[in-house]
Short mmCIF file of C-alpha atoms in Angstrom, two decimals:
data_model
loop_
_atom_site.label_atom_id
_atom_site.label_comp_id
_atom_site.label_asym_id
_atom_site.label_seq_id
_atom_site.Cartn_x
_atom_site.Cartn_y
_atom_site.Cartn_z
CA MET A 19 57.94 -42.77 16.15
CA SER A 20 57.44 -45.07 13.43
CA TYR A 21 54.92 -44.57 10.31
CA SER A 22 55.78 -47.43 8.09
CA PHE A 23 52.08 -48.84 9.43
CA LEU A 24 50.82 -46.40 7.20
CA PHE A 25 52.44 -48.27 3.68
CA ASN A 26 51.92 -52.07 4.83
CA ASN A 27 49.92 -54.34 2.85
CA ASN A 28 48.43 -56.26 5.81
CA ASN A 29 47.58 -52.97 7.11
CA SER A 30 45.76 -52.01 3.56
CA SER A 31 42.21 -50.90 5.42
CA SER A 32 44.16 -48.69 7.90
CA GLY A 33 45.71 -46.95 5.13
CA ASN A 34 42.71 -46.32 3.07
CA GLY A 35 41.38 -44.41 5.88
CA ILE A 36 44.18 -42.67 6.85
CA TYR A 37 44.27 -42.13 2.75
CA SER A 38 40.85 -40.72 2.77
CA LEU A 39 41.16 -38.85 5.50
CA LEU A 40 44.52 -36.91 4.36
CA SER A 41 42.77 -35.94 0.97
CA GLU A 42 39.67 -35.04 2.57
CA TYR A 43 41.59 -32.66 4.73
CA ASN A 44 42.95 -31.57 1.64
CA ASN A 45 39.55 -31.02 0.11
CA ILE A 46 38.81 -28.73 3.09
CA LYS A 47 42.12 -27.05 3.00
CA SER A 48 41.80 -25.56 -0.69
CA GLY A 49 39.06 -24.93 -0.17
CA THR A 50 36.48 -27.56 -2.69
CA TYR A 51 34.30 -28.34 0.43
CA TYR A 52 33.43 -25.16 0.97
CA LYS A 53 32.68 -24.39 -2.86
CA VAL A 54 30.45 -27.40 -3.24
CA VAL A 55 28.38 -27.07 0.49
CA LYS A 56 28.49 -22.79 -0.83
CA ALA A 57 26.55 -23.88 -4.03
CA TYR A 58 24.44 -26.69 -2.79
CA TYR A 59 22.93 -23.82 0.10
CA ALA A 60 22.62 -21.50 -2.60
CA LYS A 61 20.46 -24.43 -4.60
CA GLN A 62 18.49 -24.93 -1.52
CA THR A 63 17.85 -21.44 -0.60
CA ALA A 64 17.14 -20.85 -4.87
CA ALA A 65 14.20 -23.33 -4.43
CA THR A 66 12.74 -22.26 -0.98
CA LYS A 67 13.26 -18.80 -2.81
CA GLY A 68 10.92 -19.97 -5.31
CA THR A 69 8.23 -21.25 -3.18
CA LYS A 70 7.98 -18.34 -1.21
CA ASP A 71 7.55 -16.22 -5.28
CA THR A 72 5.17 -19.02 -6.13
CA GLU A 73 3.44 -18.71 -2.73
CA SER A 74 3.21 -14.59 -3.01
CA SER A 75 2.10 -15.47 -7.01
CA LYS A 76 -0.94 -17.40 -5.76
CA LYS A 77 -1.55 -14.39 -3.31
CA ALA A 78 -1.96 -12.13 -5.61
CA ALA A 79 -3.85 -14.22 -8.27
CA LYS A 80 -6.57 -15.15 -5.79
CA ALA A 81 -6.75 -10.82 -4.61
CA VAL A 82 -7.25 -10.19 -8.31
CA GLN A 83 -9.85 -12.90 -8.10
CA SER A 84 -11.45 -11.68 -5.82
CA GLU A 85 -11.34 -8.08 -6.70
CA ASN A 86 -12.91 -8.99 -10.58
CA ALA A 87 -14.98 -11.48 -8.55
CA LYS A 88 -17.06 -8.32 -6.73
CA LYS A 89 -16.98 -6.35 -9.83
CA LEU A 90 -19.26 -8.77 -11.53
CA ASN A 91 -21.60 -9.60 -8.47
CA LYS A 92 -21.74 -5.64 -8.48
CA THR A 93 -23.09 -5.43 -12.00
CA GLN A 94 -25.12 -8.72 -11.63
CA SER A 95 -27.13 -6.85 -8.37
CA ASP A 96 -27.30 -3.40 -10.66
CA ALA A 97 -28.55 -5.17 -13.35
CA LYS A 98 -31.68 -7.19 -11.53
CA SER A 99 -32.20 -3.39 -9.42
CA LEU A 100 -32.43 -1.93 -12.72
CA THR A 101 -35.14 -4.75 -14.27
CA GLU A 102 -37.40 -4.68 -11.52
CA SER A 103 -37.80 -0.77 -11.60
CA ALA A 104 -38.18 -1.12 -14.62
CA GLU A 105 -40.51 -4.04 -15.01
CA ALA A 106 -42.31 -1.90 -11.54
CA LEU A 107 -43.40 0.90 -14.54
CA MET A 108 -44.40 -1.31 -17.25
CA SER A 109 -46.98 -3.13 -15.16
CA ARG A 110 -50.43 -2.38 -15.82
CA GLY A 111 -53.91 -2.69 -14.38
CA SER A 112 -54.41 -1.79 -10.56
CA ASP A 113 -50.88 -2.50 -10.12
CA SER A 114 -49.76 0.37 -12.30
CA VAL A 115 -47.94 3.52 -11.11
CA PHE A 116 -49.95 4.78 -14.32
CA LYS A 117 -53.41 4.37 -12.76
CA GLU A 118 -55.51 7.24 -12.52
CA VAL A 119 -56.76 8.33 -9.14
CA ASP A 120 -58.90 10.62 -7.65
CA ILE A 121 -56.84 14.08 -7.49
CA THR A 122 -59.02 16.70 -5.71
CA THR A 123 -57.66 20.32 -5.97
CA LYS A 124 -59.20 23.08 -3.61
CA ASN A 125 -61.10 26.30 -5.86
CA ASP A 126 -60.91 29.57 -5.65
CA ASP A 127 -64.32 30.46 -3.58
CA GLY A 128 -63.36 27.38 -1.31
CA THR A 129 -64.13 24.60 -3.02
CA GLU A 130 -63.07 21.38 -3.59
CA THR A 131 -63.54 19.32 -7.18
CA THR A 132 -62.77 15.80 -7.44
CA THR A 133 -61.60 14.21 -11.10
CA LYS A 134 -59.45 11.37 -12.52
CA GLY A 135 -55.73 11.94 -13.20
CA TYR A 136 -52.51 10.82 -12.94
CA ASP A 137 -50.39 10.43 -9.24
CA THR A 138 -47.53 12.41 -10.67
CA ASP A 139 -45.72 12.20 -7.16
CA ALA A 140 -45.53 8.46 -7.10
CA ILE A 141 -44.72 8.26 -11.00
CA TYR A 142 -41.68 10.50 -10.84
CA LYS A 143 -40.29 8.60 -7.11
CA ALA A 144 -40.70 5.30 -9.51
CA VAL A 145 -39.05 6.87 -12.56
CA LYS A 146 -36.59 8.26 -10.22
CA LYS A 147 -35.89 5.18 -9.15
CA PHE A 148 -34.73 3.64 -12.38
CA ALA A 149 -32.95 6.43 -13.91
CA ASP A 150 -31.05 6.03 -10.59
CA ASN A 151 -30.76 1.99 -10.95
CA TYR A 152 -30.23 2.42 -15.06
CA ASN A 153 -26.84 4.92 -13.79
CA ASN A 154 -25.60 2.60 -11.36
CA LEU A 155 -25.06 0.16 -14.49
CA VAL A 156 -24.10 2.23 -16.81
CA ASP A 157 -20.99 3.08 -14.03
CA SER A 158 -20.33 -1.03 -12.28
CA GLY A 159 -20.57 -2.92 -15.70
CA SER A 160 -18.69 -0.12 -18.11
CA LYS A 161 -16.19 -0.91 -15.14
CA SER A 162 -16.20 -4.90 -15.54
CA VAL A 163 -13.54 -6.81 -16.22
CA SER A 164 -15.52 -8.70 -18.80
CA GLY A 165 -15.47 -7.18 -22.20
CA LYS A 166 -18.65 -8.79 -22.95
CA VAL A 167 -20.58 -7.28 -20.13
CA GLN A 168 -18.84 -4.08 -21.33
CA ASN A 169 -20.01 -4.68 -24.91
CA GLN A 170 -23.65 -5.38 -23.02
CA VAL A 171 -23.16 -1.73 -22.15
CA SER A 172 -22.43 -0.51 -24.77
CA ASN A 173 -25.84 -1.09 -26.51
CA MET A 174 -28.38 -0.60 -23.41
CA VAL A 175 -26.91 3.27 -23.96
CA SER A 176 -26.99 3.29 -27.70
CA GLY A 177 -30.42 2.37 -27.12
CA THR A 178 -30.98 4.66 -25.08
CA GLN A 179 -29.78 7.43 -26.41
CA ALA A 180 -32.47 6.32 -29.56
CA TYR A 181 -34.81 8.02 -27.14
CA GLU A 182 -33.07 10.83 -26.42
CA LYS A 183 -35.65 13.54 -27.73
CA MET A 184 -38.42 12.16 -25.99
CA LEU A 185 -36.71 11.64 -23.08
CA ASN A 186 -35.78 15.58 -23.24
CA LYS A 187 -39.79 16.42 -23.85
CA ILE A 188 -40.32 14.93 -20.31
CA GLY A 189 -37.88 16.61 -18.31
CA ILE A 190 -34.91 13.53 -18.74
CA SER A 191 -31.64 14.23 -20.05
CA ILE A 192 -28.82 12.57 -21.01
CA GLY A 193 -24.87 13.08 -19.43
CA SER A 194 -21.78 13.28 -21.38
CA ASP A 195 -21.33 10.62 -18.81
CA ASP A 196 -24.33 8.40 -20.32
CA LYS A 197 -26.10 8.67 -17.18
CA LEU A 198 -29.72 10.10 -17.47
CA SER A 199 -30.23 13.11 -15.50
CA ILE A 200 -34.22 14.26 -13.92
CA ASP A 201 -35.34 17.77 -13.74
CA GLU A 202 -38.77 17.05 -10.99
CA LYS A 203 -39.49 20.30 -11.94
CA ALA A 204 -40.35 20.13 -16.29
CA PHE A 205 -40.84 16.16 -15.48
CA LYS A 206 -44.45 16.77 -13.39
CA ALA A 207 -45.00 20.01 -15.84
CA ALA A 208 -44.95 17.45 -18.64
CA ASP A 209 -47.83 15.29 -20.75
CA MET A 210 -47.79 12.07 -18.38
CA THR A 211 -49.63 10.26 -21.42
CA THR A 212 -46.20 10.51 -23.10
CA VAL A 213 -44.67 9.70 -20.11
CA LYS A 214 -47.13 6.85 -20.03
CA THR A 215 -46.15 5.95 -23.32
CA MET A 216 -42.22 5.95 -22.66
CA PHE A 217 -41.98 3.55 -19.33
CA ASN A 218 -45.59 1.83 -19.51
CA GLY A 219 -46.14 -2.00 -21.23
CA ASN A 220 -43.43 -4.04 -22.70
CA SER A 221 -42.67 -2.22 -26.13
CA SER A 222 -41.97 1.07 -24.23
CA PHE A 223 -38.48 2.90 -23.97
CA ALA A 224 -38.51 1.01 -20.47
CA GLY A 225 -39.28 -2.58 -21.64
CA SER A 226 -36.21 -1.94 -24.19
CA VAL A 227 -33.97 -1.08 -21.25
CA SER A 228 -35.60 -4.40 -19.17
CA SER A 229 -34.22 -6.57 -21.88
CA ARG A 230 -30.89 -5.43 -22.23
CA ALA A 231 -30.62 -4.68 -18.39
CA SER A 232 -31.02 -9.46 -18.81
CA MET A 233 -29.54 -9.36 -20.87
CA ILE A 234 -26.53 -8.20 -18.84
CA ASN A 235 -27.22 -10.46 -16.18
CA TYR A 236 -26.95 -13.15 -17.72
CA THR A 237 -23.89 -12.30 -19.83
CA ALA A 238 -22.56 -11.39 -15.89
CA GLN A 239 -23.37 -14.72 -14.74
CA SER A 240 -22.01 -16.52 -18.09
CA GLU A 241 -18.51 -14.72 -17.47
CA ALA A 242 -18.76 -15.42 -13.79
CA ASN A 243 -19.47 -19.45 -14.02
CA LYS A 244 -16.72 -19.18 -16.40
CA SER A 245 -14.06 -18.40 -13.43
CA SER A 246 -15.47 -20.75 -10.85
CA LEU A 247 -13.50 -22.48 -8.62
CA TYR A 248 -13.38 -25.95 -6.34
CA THR A 249 -12.52 -25.46 -2.54
CA ASN A 250 -10.30 -27.56 -0.52
CA ARG A 251 -12.74 -29.55 0.02
CA GLY A 252 -12.59 -30.95 -3.66
CA SER A 253 -16.47 -28.92 -3.75
CA TYR A 254 -17.90 -27.19 -6.25
CA ASN A 255 -17.98 -23.78 -5.52
CA ASN A 256 -18.99 -20.43 -7.91
CA VAL A 257 -17.34 -17.78 -6.59
CA TYR A 258 -18.61 -14.79 -8.76
CA SER A 259 -22.64 -15.66 -8.65
CA SER A 260 -22.99 -17.29 -4.69
CA GLY A 261 -21.75 -13.59 -3.34
CA SER A 262 -19.58 -15.75 -1.19
CA PHE A 263 -16.22 -14.77 -2.74
CA MET A 264 -13.34 -17.13 -2.75
CA ASN A 265 -13.98 -18.66 0.25
CA SER A 266 -11.47 -21.48 0.03
CA PHE A 267 -8.52 -22.39 -2.41
CA PHE A 268 -6.98 -25.24 -4.43
#
């Protein structure tokens, strides 16, 4: 069979097609096509991997944000609780825990005597709650992701240390962890007038702590606002202060 038609000028179109096929065949045979295809799919795989890595990074970032949100929210909650317990001690008038009440005691001869005095049990419970809330704030605030919040907690602790001698006189000590500890027996045996001076009124120790707790709460709120995000619906979402963490992203 003759193949002269491959070189016939009248069949240039067919000849070009055959030459093109032969050229592609040679490329396949030499491995050129394999290298091109391999390079192409390697690029596509890298692009896909890059997308997956980006998604993984986003998920990791969201997890960190969620954890930070929880810490800031916990600090805010503890600061509010401490402020409330301090205000309960600072209250004056008929609602004051330091309001003198009738105290009845039984004499050796069986008779009873009623006098006015402080309800030491009620005062102890109020101060114990204050101390517990104080310790919770020291703990959560010192673990805060915000350096500003940590500084505010440090200021509160430093302010408390200035009252250490007075606190010791009423059975309250400051531990190496900066937390308060109350000896119930020593506290109830202490002069309740001194206790009242320490905890009742805006200028008292409780008043000082209340002011610092409010500042910690404000600082934690401010730091939370800096990390607010927009939801995937375009609405504004404060992920820290709202109490609903990371409802949606991007």
